Tab-separated table of C-alpha atoms in Angstrom:
chain	number	residue	atom	x	y	z
A	1	MET	CA	72.853	52.563	158.936
A	2	PHE	CA	72.338	50.283	161.508
A	3	ARG	CA	73.922	46.612	160.521
A	4	LEU	CA	72.316	45.047	163.191
A	5	SER	CA	73.075	41.093	161.652
A	6	ASN	CA	76.598	42.047	161.091
A	7	LEU	CA	77.184	43.768	164.707
A	8	ILE	CA	75.562	40.524	166.539
A	9	SER	CA	77.727	38.087	164.266
A	10	SER	CA	81.152	40.332	164.651
A	11	VAL	CA	80.639	40.276	168.657
A	12	VAL	CA	79.441	36.947	169.151
A	13	GLU	CA	82.264	35.731	167.174
A	14	ASN	CA	85.059	37.936	167.974
A	15	LYS	CA	85.369	39.101	164.805
A	16	LYS	CA	87.312	42.550	163.247
A	17	GLU	CA	84.597	45.526	163.150
A	18	ARG	CA	83.207	46.784	160.587
A	19	VAL	CA	84.334	50.485	160.414
A	20	LEU	CA	83.655	52.497	157.567
A	21	ASP	CA	87.007	53.888	156.267
A	22	GLY	CA	85.401	57.141	154.559
A	23	SER	CA	82.221	58.541	153.771
A	24	ILE	CA	78.956	57.726	152.207
A	25	ALA	CA	77.092	59.853	149.482
A	26	ILE	CA	73.653	59.034	148.735
A	27	TRP	CA	73.466	60.878	145.117
A	28	ASN	CA	70.267	61.286	143.826
A	29	PHE	CA	71.461	61.803	140.233
A	30	THR	CA	67.786	62.549	138.512
A	31	ASN	CA	64.585	63.785	139.951
A	32	ARG	CA	62.571	62.121	136.887
A	33	CYS	CA	60.458	58.954	138.330
A	34	ASN	CA	57.916	56.656	136.901
A	35	LEU	CA	56.076	56.220	140.712
A	36	SER	CA	54.426	59.188	143.143
A	37	CYS	CA	55.637	57.436	146.458
A	38	LEU	CA	53.746	59.130	149.078
A	39	HIS	CA	56.774	59.362	151.488
A	40	CYS	CA	59.247	59.973	148.911
A	41	TYR	CA	61.117	62.796	150.103
A	42	SER	CA	62.447	63.837	146.283
A	43	LYS	CA	58.921	64.816	144.869
A	44	SER	CA	59.700	63.033	141.815
A	45	THR	CA	57.864	62.761	138.142
A	46	LEU	CA	58.409	61.784	134.721
A	47	ASP	CA	58.490	65.279	133.279
A	48	GLU	CA	61.471	65.943	134.996
A	49	VAL	CA	64.902	66.999	133.116
A	50	ASP	CA	68.209	66.415	134.543
A	51	THR	CA	70.439	69.062	135.086
A	52	LEU	CA	73.846	67.780	135.938
A	53	THR	CA	75.642	66.696	132.911
A	54	THR	CA	77.567	63.142	132.745
A	55	VAL	CA	80.904	65.796	132.385
A	56	GLN	CA	80.017	67.223	135.707
A	57	ILE	CA	78.830	63.843	137.551
A	58	LYS	CA	82.391	62.530	136.166
A	59	LYS	CA	84.469	65.560	137.770
A	60	THR	CA	82.709	65.873	141.009
A	61	ILE	CA	83.551	61.940	141.326
A	62	LEU	CA	87.183	62.573	141.304
A	63	GLN	CA	87.048	65.615	143.340
A	64	MET	CA	84.612	63.234	146.110
A	65	LYS	CA	87.232	60.201	145.703
A	66	ALA	CA	89.983	62.738	146.971
A	67	ASN	CA	87.875	63.449	149.589
A	68	GLY	CA	87.568	60.400	151.342
A	69	VAL	CA	83.947	59.491	149.523
A	70	LYS	CA	84.285	55.512	149.398
A	71	PHE	CA	80.869	54.692	148.426
A	72	ILE	CA	77.967	56.604	146.501
A	73	ILE	CA	74.433	54.889	146.595
A	74	PHE	CA	73.270	55.741	143.132
A	75	SER	CA	69.384	57.009	143.593
A	76	GLY	CA	66.674	59.272	142.625
A	77	GLY	CA	63.797	59.482	141.411
A	78	GLU	CA	64.228	56.319	139.413
A	79	PRO	CA	68.063	56.106	138.799
A	80	LEU	CA	67.632	53.747	136.221
A	81	THR	CA	66.185	56.416	134.063
A	82	ARG	CA	68.958	58.513	133.289
A	83	LYS	CA	70.730	56.555	130.230
A	84	ASP	CA	74.370	57.605	131.280
A	85	LEU	CA	74.004	55.738	134.871
A	86	PHE	CA	76.097	52.673	133.891
A	87	GLU	CA	78.710	54.958	132.455
A	88	ILE	CA	78.719	57.026	136.021
A	89	ALA	CA	78.830	53.538	138.064
A	90	ASP	CA	81.695	51.777	135.977
A	91	TYR	CA	83.609	55.228	136.236
A	92	CYS	CA	83.290	55.064	139.981
A	93	LYS	CA	84.493	51.472	139.952
A	94	GLU	CA	87.319	53.088	137.749
A	95	ASN	CA	88.370	55.385	140.757
A	96	GLY	CA	87.883	52.832	143.510
A	97	ILE	CA	84.618	53.601	144.845
A	98	ILE	CA	81.940	50.977	145.385
A	99	THR	CA	78.095	51.781	144.481
A	100	TYR	CA	74.888	50.603	145.123
A	101	LEU	CA	71.666	50.963	143.229
A	102	SER	CA	68.326	51.810	145.176
A	103	SER	CA	65.599	51.287	142.873
A	104	ASN	CA	61.632	50.638	142.393
A	105	GLY	CA	62.698	47.601	140.178
A	106	LEU	CA	60.330	48.655	137.161
A	107	TYR	CA	63.102	48.970	134.903
A	108	PHE	CA	64.657	45.960	135.125
A	109	THR	CA	64.408	43.182	132.693
A	110	LYS	CA	65.905	40.073	131.523
A	111	ARG	CA	68.157	41.778	129.303
A	112	ASN	CA	69.257	43.891	131.272
A	113	VAL	CA	69.040	42.231	134.982
A	114	GLN	CA	72.815	40.726	134.794
A	115	ARG	CA	74.125	44.278	133.465
A	116	ILE	CA	72.756	46.009	136.480
A	117	VAL	CA	74.038	43.129	139.061
A	118	ASP	CA	77.584	42.862	136.934
A	119	THR	CA	77.988	47.212	137.366
A	120	PHE	CA	76.653	47.656	140.873
A	121	ASN	CA	77.834	45.971	143.970
A	122	TYR	CA	74.472	45.781	145.871
A	123	VAL	CA	71.106	45.963	144.388
A	124	GLY	CA	68.409	47.450	146.838
A	125	ILE	CA	64.718	47.199	145.684
A	126	SER	CA	61.704	49.177	147.489
A	127	ILE	CA	58.426	47.098	148.245
A	128	ASP	CA	55.945	48.573	150.780
A	129	GLY	CA	54.073	45.491	151.745
A	130	ASP	CA	51.280	43.132	150.014
A	131	GLU	CA	49.963	43.684	147.080
A	132	PRO	CA	47.392	46.548	147.616
A	133	THR	CA	49.565	48.294	149.964
A	134	HIS	CA	52.746	48.633	148.027
A	135	ASP	CA	50.549	49.842	145.114
A	136	TYR	CA	48.869	51.937	146.593
A	137	PHE	CA	51.843	53.893	148.405
A	138	ARG	CA	53.684	53.554	145.273
A	139	GLY	CA	50.928	55.307	143.585
A	140	LEU	CA	50.727	52.915	140.373
A	141	LYS	CA	48.190	49.686	140.405
A	142	GLY	CA	50.302	46.554	138.923
A	143	ALA	CA	53.804	48.155	140.436
A	144	PHE	CA	53.879	45.292	142.998
A	145	VAL	CA	53.921	42.295	140.757
A	146	GLU	CA	56.468	44.072	138.646
A	147	THR	CA	58.501	45.001	141.290
A	148	LEU	CA	58.685	41.505	142.840
A	149	LYS	CA	59.607	40.088	139.176
A	150	ALA	CA	62.412	42.629	139.495
A	151	VAL	CA	63.234	41.306	142.955
A	152	GLN	CA	62.734	37.390	141.603
A	153	LEU	CA	65.161	38.638	138.485
A	154	ALA	CA	68.125	39.958	140.345
A	155	ASN	CA	68.079	37.565	142.915
A	156	ALA	CA	68.555	34.681	140.822
A	157	THR	CA	71.589	35.986	139.386
A	158	GLY	CA	73.333	35.235	142.566
A	159	ALA	CA	74.123	38.748	143.491
A	160	LYS	CA	73.663	40.607	146.706
A	161	VAL	CA	69.956	42.459	146.862
A	162	GLY	CA	67.876	42.948	149.330
A	163	ILE	CA	64.700	44.428	149.869
A	164	ARG	CA	63.894	47.684	151.401
A	165	PHE	CA	61.034	49.021	153.414
A	166	THR	CA	60.114	52.172	154.740
A	167	MET	CA	57.569	51.777	158.229
A	168	THR	CA	54.273	54.333	158.162
A	169	LYS	CA	51.033	53.836	159.502
A	170	ASP	CA	49.732	52.833	155.810
A	171	THR	CA	52.684	50.205	155.654
A	172	ILE	CA	53.522	48.846	159.064
A	173	ASP	CA	50.821	45.511	159.050
A	174	SER	CA	53.119	44.153	156.240
A	175	LEU	CA	56.398	44.423	158.368
A	176	GLU	CA	55.866	40.857	159.000
A	177	TYR	CA	54.660	40.152	155.283
A	178	ILE	CA	57.911	41.712	154.495
A	179	PHE	CA	60.251	39.052	156.664
A	180	ASP	CA	57.950	36.153	155.178
A	181	LEU	CA	58.501	37.331	151.599
A	182	ALA	CA	62.133	37.221	151.942
A	183	GLU	CA	61.985	34.203	154.114
A	184	LYS	CA	60.525	32.609	150.853
A	185	GLU	CA	62.295	34.474	148.066
A	186	ASN	CA	66.082	33.273	149.902
A	187	ILE	CA	66.352	37.235	149.424
A	188	PRO	CA	69.611	38.068	151.063
A	189	LYS	CA	68.724	41.247	153.069
A	190	ILE	CA	66.078	43.445	154.447
A	191	TYR	CA	66.453	47.421	155.053
A	192	ILE	CA	64.362	48.818	156.924
A	193	SER	CA	63.550	52.426	156.974
A	194	HIS	CA	62.396	54.744	159.662
A	195	LEU	CA	60.097	57.873	157.839
A	196	VAL	CA	62.036	60.976	158.601
A	197	TYR	CA	59.586	64.185	157.577
A	198	SER	CA	60.659	65.422	154.097
A	199	GLY	CA	59.680	66.078	151.253
A	200	ARG	CA	55.805	64.241	150.476
A	201	GLY	CA	57.129	62.790	153.685
A	202	LEU	CA	56.842	66.090	155.581
A	203	ASP	CA	53.580	66.502	153.378
A	204	ASN	CA	52.076	63.523	154.964
A	205	LEU	CA	53.466	63.620	158.238
A	206	LYS	CA	50.219	61.700	159.326
A	207	MET	CA	51.368	58.907	158.438
A	208	ASP	CA	54.254	58.625	160.967
A	209	LEU	CA	54.161	55.572	163.422
A	210	SER	CA	52.988	56.602	166.872
A	211	LYS	CA	56.529	55.832	169.390
A	212	GLU	CA	54.189	52.537	170.831
A	213	GLN	CA	54.054	51.609	167.265
A	214	ARG	CA	57.331	52.410	166.076
A	215	ARG	CA	59.004	50.710	169.298
A	216	LYS	CA	56.759	48.005	168.484
A	217	ALA	CA	57.868	47.211	165.266
A	218	VAL	CA	61.703	47.462	166.261
A	219	GLU	CA	61.320	44.866	168.939
A	220	PHE	CA	60.159	42.721	166.017
A	221	ILE	CA	62.866	43.325	163.945
A	222	LEU	CA	65.422	43.233	166.261
A	223	LYS	CA	63.738	39.341	167.693
A	224	LYS	CA	64.147	38.395	163.682
A	225	ALA	CA	67.720	39.285	163.461
A	226	PHE	CA	68.678	37.597	166.696
A	227	GLU	CA	66.528	34.415	164.986
A	228	TYR	CA	67.883	34.772	161.841
A	229	TYR	CA	71.097	34.557	163.266
A	230	GLU	CA	70.706	31.984	166.033
A	231	THR	CA	69.072	29.503	163.602
A	232	GLY	CA	71.741	30.293	161.017
A	233	ARG	CA	69.177	31.757	158.201
A	234	ASP	CA	71.603	34.161	156.136
A	235	ILE	CA	69.527	37.016	156.011
A	236	GLU	CA	71.106	40.355	156.716
A	237	ILE	CA	68.799	43.075	158.784
A	238	VAL	CA	69.636	46.812	158.496
A	239	THR	CA	67.234	49.932	159.639
A	240	GLY	CA	68.015	53.226	159.123
A	241	ASN	CA	67.095	56.957	160.157
A	242	MET	CA	66.214	56.226	163.894
A	243	GLU	CA	69.922	55.496	165.547
A	244	MET	CA	67.851	54.945	168.942
A	245	ASP	CA	67.116	51.165	167.617
A	246	ALA	CA	70.807	50.637	168.606
A	247	VAL	CA	70.201	50.978	172.322
A	248	LEU	CA	66.621	49.112	172.076
A	249	PHE	CA	69.003	46.631	170.675
A	250	LEU	CA	72.050	46.675	173.004
A	251	ASN	CA	69.694	46.152	176.022
A	252	GLU	CA	68.070	42.884	174.169
A	253	PHE	CA	71.601	41.719	172.812
A	254	ALA	CA	72.749	42.185	176.696
A	255	SER	CA	69.979	39.557	178.033
A	256	ARG	CA	71.262	37.111	175.744
A	257	TYR	CA	75.136	37.755	175.523
A	258	PRO	CA	75.352	39.278	179.056
A	259	GLN	CA	79.399	38.556	179.179
A	260	LEU	CA	79.215	40.852	176.432
A	261	LYS	CA	77.610	43.629	176.566
A	262	GLU	CA	80.496	46.100	177.128
A	263	THR	CA	81.946	44.746	174.071
A	264	MET	CA	78.789	45.944	171.851
A	265	ARG	CA	78.243	48.671	173.564
A	266	LYS	CA	81.642	49.754	172.309
A	267	ARG	CA	81.310	48.674	168.983
A	268	LEU	CA	78.105	50.877	168.888
A	269	VAL	CA	80.259	54.045	170.050
A	270	VAL	CA	82.684	53.658	167.502
A	271	TRP	CA	79.632	53.199	164.987
A	272	GLY	CA	78.829	56.453	166.316
A	273	GLY	CA	74.706	56.729	165.684
A	274	ASN	CA	73.600	59.861	163.085
A	275	SER	CA	76.679	60.394	160.770
A	276	ALA	CA	74.869	63.187	158.560
A	277	GLY	CA	77.366	65.513	157.491
A	278	ARG	CA	80.514	63.328	158.941
A	279	LYS	CA	80.263	60.238	157.690
A	280	LEU	CA	76.973	60.724	155.350
A	281	LEU	CA	76.137	63.022	152.291
A	282	ASN	CA	73.466	63.869	149.607
A	283	ILE	CA	74.229	65.331	146.548
A	284	ASN	CA	70.497	66.057	145.059
A	285	SER	CA	69.505	66.064	141.044
A	286	GLU	CA	70.324	70.035	141.307
A	287	GLY	CA	73.928	69.678	142.568
A	288	ASP	CA	73.008	70.804	146.166
A	289	VAL	CA	75.064	69.122	148.994
A	290	ARG	CA	73.447	68.544	151.913
A	291	PRO	CA	74.199	66.456	155.032
A	292	ASP	CA	71.726	63.995	154.579
A	293	PRO	CA	69.171	63.402	152.090
A	294	PHE	CA	66.626	64.892	154.358
A	295	PHE	CA	68.243	67.806	155.961
A	296	PRO	CA	66.259	70.941	155.734
A	297	LEU	CA	69.536	73.330	154.620
A	298	THR	CA	72.576	72.682	151.969
A	299	VAL	CA	76.068	73.487	152.283
A	300	GLY	CA	76.987	74.048	148.537
A	301	ASN	CA	76.050	73.117	145.036
A	302	ILE	CA	79.006	70.997	142.958
A	303	ILE	CA	78.225	73.210	140.181
A	304	GLU	CA	78.932	76.085	141.480
A	305	GLU	CA	82.062	74.937	144.014
A	306	ASN	CA	84.783	72.011	144.076
A	307	PHE	CA	83.211	69.331	145.974
A	308	GLY	CA	86.230	69.644	148.361
A	309	ASP	CA	85.888	73.341	149.390
A	310	ILE	CA	82.588	72.548	150.144
A	311	TRP	CA	83.085	68.990	152.047
A	312	GLN	CA	85.844	70.673	154.310
A	313	LYS	CA	84.625	73.737	155.133
A	314	GLY	CA	81.478	75.379	157.077
A	315	GLU	CA	80.212	76.078	160.548
A	316	LEU	CA	77.704	73.974	160.147
A	317	LEU	CA	79.380	70.748	159.196
A	318	ASP	CA	82.119	71.280	162.234
A	319	LYS	CA	79.239	71.128	164.591
A	320	LEU	CA	77.582	68.097	163.079
A	321	ARG	CA	80.882	66.458	163.323
A	322	ILE	CA	81.286	66.847	167.328
A	323	HIS	CA	80.698	63.340	168.472
A	324	PRO	CA	78.711	62.886	170.656
A	325	ARG	CA	76.497	66.225	169.709
A	326	LYS	CA	75.609	67.335	173.518
A	327	GLN	CA	74.815	70.772	171.596
A	328	ILE	CA	71.355	69.144	171.374
A	329	SER	CA	68.719	70.143	173.589
A	330	GLY	CA	65.432	68.594	175.602
A	331	ILE	CA	66.284	64.514	176.535
A	332	CYS	CA	69.598	64.610	174.893
A	333	GLN	CA	70.365	66.762	177.533
A	334	SER	CA	70.650	64.222	180.163
A	335	CYS	CA	70.974	61.480	178.264
A	336	GLU	CA	73.861	58.657	179.054
A	337	GLN	CA	73.043	57.060	175.649
A	338	LEU	CA	74.031	59.857	173.508
A	339	ASP	CA	76.970	58.319	172.434
A	340	ILE	CA	75.784	55.744	170.711
A	341	CYS	CA	72.613	57.477	168.785
A	342	ASN	CA	74.196	60.961	168.860
A	343	GLY	CA	71.166	62.368	169.517
A	344	GLY	CA	69.419	60.815	166.237
A	345	SER	CA	67.677	62.997	162.825
A	346	ARG	CA	68.235	66.485	162.265
A	347	ALA	CA	65.647	66.703	160.234
A	348	ARG	CA	63.207	65.548	162.116
A	349	ALA	CA	64.078	67.609	164.820
A	350	TYR	CA	63.820	70.536	162.329
A	351	ALA	CA	60.814	69.394	160.721
A	352	ILE	CA	58.852	69.713	164.103
A	353	THR	CA	60.517	72.713	165.906
A	354	GLY	CA	62.028	74.519	163.327
A	355	ASP	CA	65.044	74.386	165.663
A	356	LEU	CA	67.708	72.101	164.183
A	357	TRP	CA	69.766	70.982	167.604
A	358	SER	CA	66.450	70.304	169.507
A	359	GLU	CA	65.827	66.793	170.222
A	360	ASP	CA	64.806	64.390	167.637
A	361	PRO	CA	60.820	64.118	168.643
A	362	SER	CA	60.470	60.068	167.104
A	363	CYS	CA	63.270	59.066	170.136
A	364	TYR	CA	61.030	56.381	171.821
A	365	LEU	CA	63.062	55.751	174.624
A	366	SER	CA	62.089	55.406	177.892
A	367	GLU	CA	63.700	57.650	180.631
A	368	LEU	CA	65.225	54.552	182.171
A	369	GLU	CA	66.632	53.034	178.763
A	370	ARG	CA	68.562	56.690	178.296
A	371	LYS	CA	70.377	55.590	181.278
A	372	ARG	CA	73.664	53.699	181.418
A	373	ASP	CA	73.354	50.594	184.316
């Protein structure tokens, strides 16, 4: 995750940098879902049966804690389809692990919303555009109305709530709408995700943006981030799955605060770009452990092995933890910004070339932008 807003304020105001002390796990607790989203990497349906038991999950949580996992993002499928979800989240809290919820919002009600926001440190709800766009993309007519109600219910509690939006050719025309909606509803956070080729996203590869569309979209997002900061608008902007955004961000930051460019660059190097297998991991609903949710290879299974044994071993994880990843081929070989982006997504590289260590095919940076001035 690339936290634009936090970086701007912390560097300009000379605040202590926000460094992740530990790892983040995105855990797909279930493969059961009430929607059929075009981009979903889980290919979820309501007919799925949960594989992992509550006992197995709690056992693994203790193992994760012992191995430096500090955050767990509850994902799916739709995580709220699990009856033991609050019990699991409470167990995380008892063991000092911060929890985030990633949901489609359709199970939010006036009765349970307070429990949801009291349980999770942050709640992210997916909205993929205006009403017709969202309903088409999510595969259910009427989904937008119910999801927006969920956002409003959660936001009214005063808890930390955010909109999650995935950029594709089907949704990109709604990018501006998402920002307008956040402003209108006073939603404190917008998370913009680039498409990664996995699950239905791989099946629907043609839905991805062109490099020209991606650049235009990122430039708009950067403009809004600086606008919000400079006007005092308290809306946090985060992008995900496209670490090259940080290079474009650095250039824009430098044009506004030239005297702070090197300070910002040092912050970005510490942030480190793509963190799959380093500070990020995924556990799917079958217990498979991957370096990120989209990764084409598994490194173990928590039903068969202790999490610590999985996370602390293996040639693949050792290679992923090299920073910067100079073993990546193509344009990354000569890129002078590699220490910032760390080569981007290995899942996208593999999906297009079959080579885990080829360049990220979605990199939109020009030759000039890949140089340090």
